[in-house]
């Protein structure tokens, strides 16, 4: 029974975690607009280095409304001390983002769909200005107008605080030039561009165009990026389902073992039942019923404990674990099936009991 | 032929014990008439229980045949044998074989618990009636370990009667009882035999319960010989001691 309960808990917690991550990631990604352009040979956006010249080149392409340069890096110190972020995705690091203040008013929508909750976005005149995530504002007690000192020893004025986001974690956004220095990029170098089109339907076509014209560039639309992350999520899913299956197998073995023990203990009793005229079918039914009962009870207990665990975890996790009705239904079904399957072998063993052995054996 | 309920011919039962073979029955013949009240006696280890198990459709013989109502049962499969056990015979085991976790009432109900032809109320009523008949009306909710040896034996007797069997096989049914209660049980069995025409096959060591005109079979060296109370007494076999 214990093995079964633990198995069910593992399944529910793992799958609800995947479901939770998936729904929050695709939420955020779904709100992104534009084409992300980065170096073709780079493993990922932060490893890409592009010359600022592309800004003009990209904007020259027909249908492109704006190319927004972006720099990514890490904030190492805040106010002279080691920077500490929250959020599991950034593993306690604080992400640095550089945007061009002169061009930000051209951006359609919010970066990653996260709006500024307090204060404002960048304007052309901003130099030592910073937009910070909510958790940084809370943890470092910063308000609009507060100064925040970064790696370079310079003090930045907080002009905006981002909405709370379950995915992005800790982040500080500064003007592009400042970020370039902080991230130690070369003069006129950026990591990537967000290209926004005049017509949103053109995104895919223009992304292809960019790749054709500049083979050294990679260009993916936000919706493609969502698909890609969903692929990764798919792998995560698979991994979790494998884990879940393993725990199910363990649960199954647990049931077989428990049933077998309880059946062998009662060999004499079953022998007596056979001796007084019970058919093998009656005994089979008895054992299977018993193991289904274990499956049902174990499943219910497992589900109750899982719901409690998920409730507790949700108070501490940056994203919500998601328990759906389907998940509970599946877990319950699994549990009952494990019960049935676990009962088959012990039941078969019972039919092999020789009544005479049971009758004679003291 | 019509009035023979059980007939065993050249019945053999060998047990393999590693290298050696224990020959419990080596060609036993017996014919039990419908409505008879038959005793089987013999020394300990002579094969009495073995014979009873074979006659009661509990075990397969090594050789020979057992016919019940003219039908060969020695070659029946497990399912057919359980049907005979459930519907035709009642067995009182030498070692009672009650289920320790169940009450006296449930133990008595056990043989018919999976039988859909009888409702639970009816079965319970019948079981309580039988427990009263064997004098255990005040102990129906006791489990076996809350009962004395004699009381357990009486539960076993009630259980053997629950399916209203035609044939009752009793392997030392009074072994745990004092002679007064033992006599009561025998009286009850004789009454059922006379009034309801049930066939009784009884293994016993207590010759005091055997009457002079009863049929008695003596089992020795793996074979059965018909004898009588008079003959047993002549050979100096009396009371509870070994009958050799
Ligand atoms: N499963 C078995 N394996 C080996 N030998 C067995 C087995 N069952 C019975 N025997 C042997 O068969 C012989 C007959 O046993 P059985 O139980 O029929 O004797 P019994 O006449 O009923 O004796 P008792 O009066 O003590 O009950 C004995 O010698 C016994 O040891
Ligand atoms: Mg015996």
XYZ file of C-alpha atoms in Angstrom, chain B:
244
model
C -26.444 -50.668 -7.469
C -28.854 -47.809 -7.143
C -28.524 -47.582 -3.400
C -24.724 -47.398 -3.385
C -23.607 -43.783 -2.902
C -19.869 -44.281 -2.777
C -17.870 -47.153 -4.105
C -14.095 -47.366 -4.035
C -12.309 -50.096 -5.947
C -8.673 -51.077 -5.635
C -7.995 -47.610 -4.226
C -4.309 -46.669 -3.945
C -2.720 -43.614 -2.442
C 1.042 -43.323 -2.331
C 2.972 -40.395 -0.925
C 6.447 -39.651 -2.164
C 8.808 -38.673 0.615
C 12.066 -37.982 -1.180
C 13.410 -41.444 -2.007
C 10.887 -43.471 -0.053
C 7.275 -44.016 -0.971
C 4.659 -44.151 1.763
C 1.889 -46.493 0.688
C -1.083 -45.253 2.721
C -3.648 -47.218 0.729
C -2.647 -50.219 -1.341
C -5.845 -51.428 -2.950
C -8.716 -50.626 -0.637
C -12.286 -51.596 -1.508
C -15.374 -50.164 0.129
C -19.041 -49.824 -0.748
C -21.196 -47.344 1.128
C -24.940 -47.743 0.869
C -27.245 -44.780 0.792
C -28.567 -43.959 4.238
C -26.051 -46.137 6.068
C -24.176 -45.272 9.236
C -20.678 -46.600 8.776
C -17.607 -46.630 11.006
C -14.010 -46.762 9.961
C -11.468 -47.835 12.534
C -7.782 -48.558 12.409
C -4.511 -47.706 14.080
C -3.013 -44.258 13.825
C -1.319 -43.780 10.481
C -3.264 -46.598 8.875
C -4.735 -44.311 6.226
C -8.153 -43.440 7.649
C -7.912 -39.707 6.901
C -6.421 -40.486 3.502
C -9.396 -42.665 2.673
C -11.861 -40.063 3.898
C -10.265 -37.356 1.746
C -10.553 -39.569 -1.305
C -14.155 -40.512 -0.572
C -14.979 -36.848 0.051
C -13.682 -35.604 -3.315
C -10.832 -33.721 -1.666
C -7.897 -35.531 -3.184
C -6.852 -37.522 -6.227
C -5.933 -41.197 -5.746
C -2.705 -42.671 -7.080
C -4.703 -45.531 -8.550
C -8.058 -47.246 -8.507
C -11.477 -45.700 -8.699
C -13.953 -43.838 -6.563
C -17.529 -43.614 -7.758
C -20.121 -41.326 -6.279
C -23.687 -42.090 -7.419
C -22.104 -44.240 -10.089
C -19.977 -41.369 -11.442
C -16.229 -41.717 -11.433
C -14.821 -38.873 -9.371
C -11.163 -39.870 -9.177
C -10.487 -38.308 -12.542
C -12.591 -35.204 -12.196
C -10.998 -31.797 -12.456
C -10.739 -29.330 -9.598
C -13.914 -27.522 -10.515
C -16.052 -30.670 -10.624
C -14.596 -31.787 -7.317
C -15.399 -28.458 -5.671
C -18.962 -28.739 -6.928
C -19.262 -32.141 -5.254
C -17.780 -30.772 -2.045
C -20.139 -27.835 -2.087
C -23.314 -29.671 -2.975
C -23.092 -33.302 -1.934
C -20.755 -33.854 0.975
C -20.160 -32.357 4.365
C -16.713 -32.884 5.855
C -15.797 -32.749 9.492
C -12.007 -32.529 9.507
C -9.867 -34.212 12.094
C -8.164 -30.875 12.714
C -11.394 -28.806 12.444
C -9.872 -26.334 9.967
C -11.857 -23.331 11.016
C -10.805 -19.912 9.745
C -9.324 -18.192 12.807
C -10.302 -14.663 11.812
C -13.980 -15.474 11.379
C -16.718 -15.890 13.976
C -18.372 -19.253 14.576
C -21.339 -17.986 12.556
C -19.213 -16.983 9.552
C -17.256 -20.218 9.705
C -20.496 -22.145 9.469
C -21.696 -19.959 6.572
C -18.397 -20.346 4.732
C -19.201 -23.221 2.337
C -22.210 -21.397 0.876
C -20.923 -17.829 1.074
C -20.306 -17.669 -2.677
C -23.413 -19.617 -3.575
C -25.883 -17.283 -5.257
C -28.768 -19.662 -4.878
C -29.134 -18.754 -1.219
C -29.620 -15.264 0.217
C -27.491 -14.038 3.075
C -30.459 -13.796 5.458
C -31.476 -17.336 4.696
C -27.901 -18.561 5.073
C -27.454 -16.745 8.388
C -30.730 -18.139 9.711
C -29.733 -21.638 8.698
C -26.278 -21.275 10.268
C -27.711 -20.010 13.567
C -30.158 -22.897 13.618
C -27.326 -25.401 13.114
C -25.214 -23.779 15.817
C -28.168 -24.135 18.182
C -28.545 -27.779 17.179
C -24.922 -28.472 18.174
C -25.446 -26.513 21.382
C -23.524 -23.362 20.492
C -26.419 -20.908 20.255
C -24.705 -18.748 22.877
C -21.339 -18.632 21.105
C -22.141 -17.585 17.563
C -19.989 -14.453 17.571
C -16.907 -16.079 19.093
C -13.855 -16.655 16.963
C -12.212 -20.103 17.092
C -9.547 -19.062 19.592
C -12.296 -17.837 21.894
C -13.805 -21.323 21.866
C -12.822 -24.529 23.639
C -11.610 -27.523 21.648
C -14.993 -29.196 21.996
C -16.810 -26.038 20.932
C -14.603 -25.748 17.862
C -15.409 -29.311 16.991
C -19.083 -28.481 17.180
C -18.614 -25.452 14.907
C -16.908 -27.808 12.451
C -19.887 -30.159 12.685
C -22.350 -27.324 12.054
C -20.290 -26.206 9.079
C -20.346 -29.701 7.613
C -24.147 -29.619 7.754
C -24.750 -26.136 6.305
C -25.099 -27.338 2.724
C -27.592 -29.978 3.809
C -25.325 -32.698 2.388
C -26.403 -36.205 1.476
C -23.154 -37.630 2.719
C -21.323 -36.621 5.861
C -17.738 -37.644 6.327
C -16.596 -37.226 9.895
C -12.941 -37.703 10.744
C -12.894 -38.221 14.504
C -15.818 -35.901 15.169
C -15.719 -36.441 18.908
C -11.976 -36.539 19.422
C -12.010 -33.380 21.507
C -15.226 -34.013 23.362
C -15.911 -35.601 26.738
C -17.895 -38.821 26.523
C -21.155 -37.111 27.499
C -20.993 -34.493 24.746
C -19.539 -37.077 22.410
C -22.575 -39.252 23.032
C -24.832 -36.258 22.361
C -23.147 -35.619 19.041
C -23.500 -39.263 18.053
C -27.121 -39.180 19.071
C -27.614 -36.156 16.834
C -25.875 -37.862 13.921
C -27.897 -41.035 14.327
C -31.071 -38.977 14.460
C -30.199 -37.217 11.202
C -29.347 -40.567 9.694
C -32.667 -42.082 10.726
C -34.944 -39.113 10.114
C -33.371 -37.527 7.072
C -31.713 -40.559 5.566
C -28.297 -38.930 5.429
C -25.315 -41.193 4.925
C -22.615 -41.039 7.586
C -19.049 -42.269 7.333
C -17.319 -41.840 10.652
C -13.738 -42.406 11.681
C -13.387 -42.964 15.383
C -11.151 -44.389 18.054
C -13.989 -44.562 20.538
C -15.601 -47.957 20.158
C -18.075 -47.024 22.901
C -20.066 -45.082 20.279
C -20.308 -48.071 17.974
C -23.435 -50.217 18.301
C -23.530 -53.940 17.783
C -25.385 -53.892 14.503
C -23.392 -50.996 12.976
C -21.262 -51.596 9.919
C -17.607 -51.291 10.827
C -14.628 -51.278 8.477
C -11.176 -51.952 9.777
C -8.314 -50.458 7.858
C -4.899 -52.020 8.211
C -1.853 -52.369 5.968
C -3.533 -50.200 3.397
C -6.538 -52.431 2.869
C -10.076 -52.451 4.286
C -11.798 -55.397 5.956
C -15.357 -55.438 7.129
C -15.718 -56.237 10.807
C -18.162 -55.621 13.649
C -18.228 -54.324 17.187
C -18.424 -57.892 18.493
C -15.297 -58.862 16.617
C -13.419 -55.764 17.759
C -14.286 -56.598 21.360
C -13.275 -60.216 20.904
C -9.821 -59.032 19.852
C -9.614 -57.013 23.039
C -10.121 -53.646 21.536
C -12.125 -51.484 23.828
C -12.394 -47.839 24.743
C -10.112 -45.194 23.414
C -6.937 -47.224 23.096
C -5.287 -48.167 19.852
C -7.182 -50.568 17.699
C -4.712 -52.936 16.112
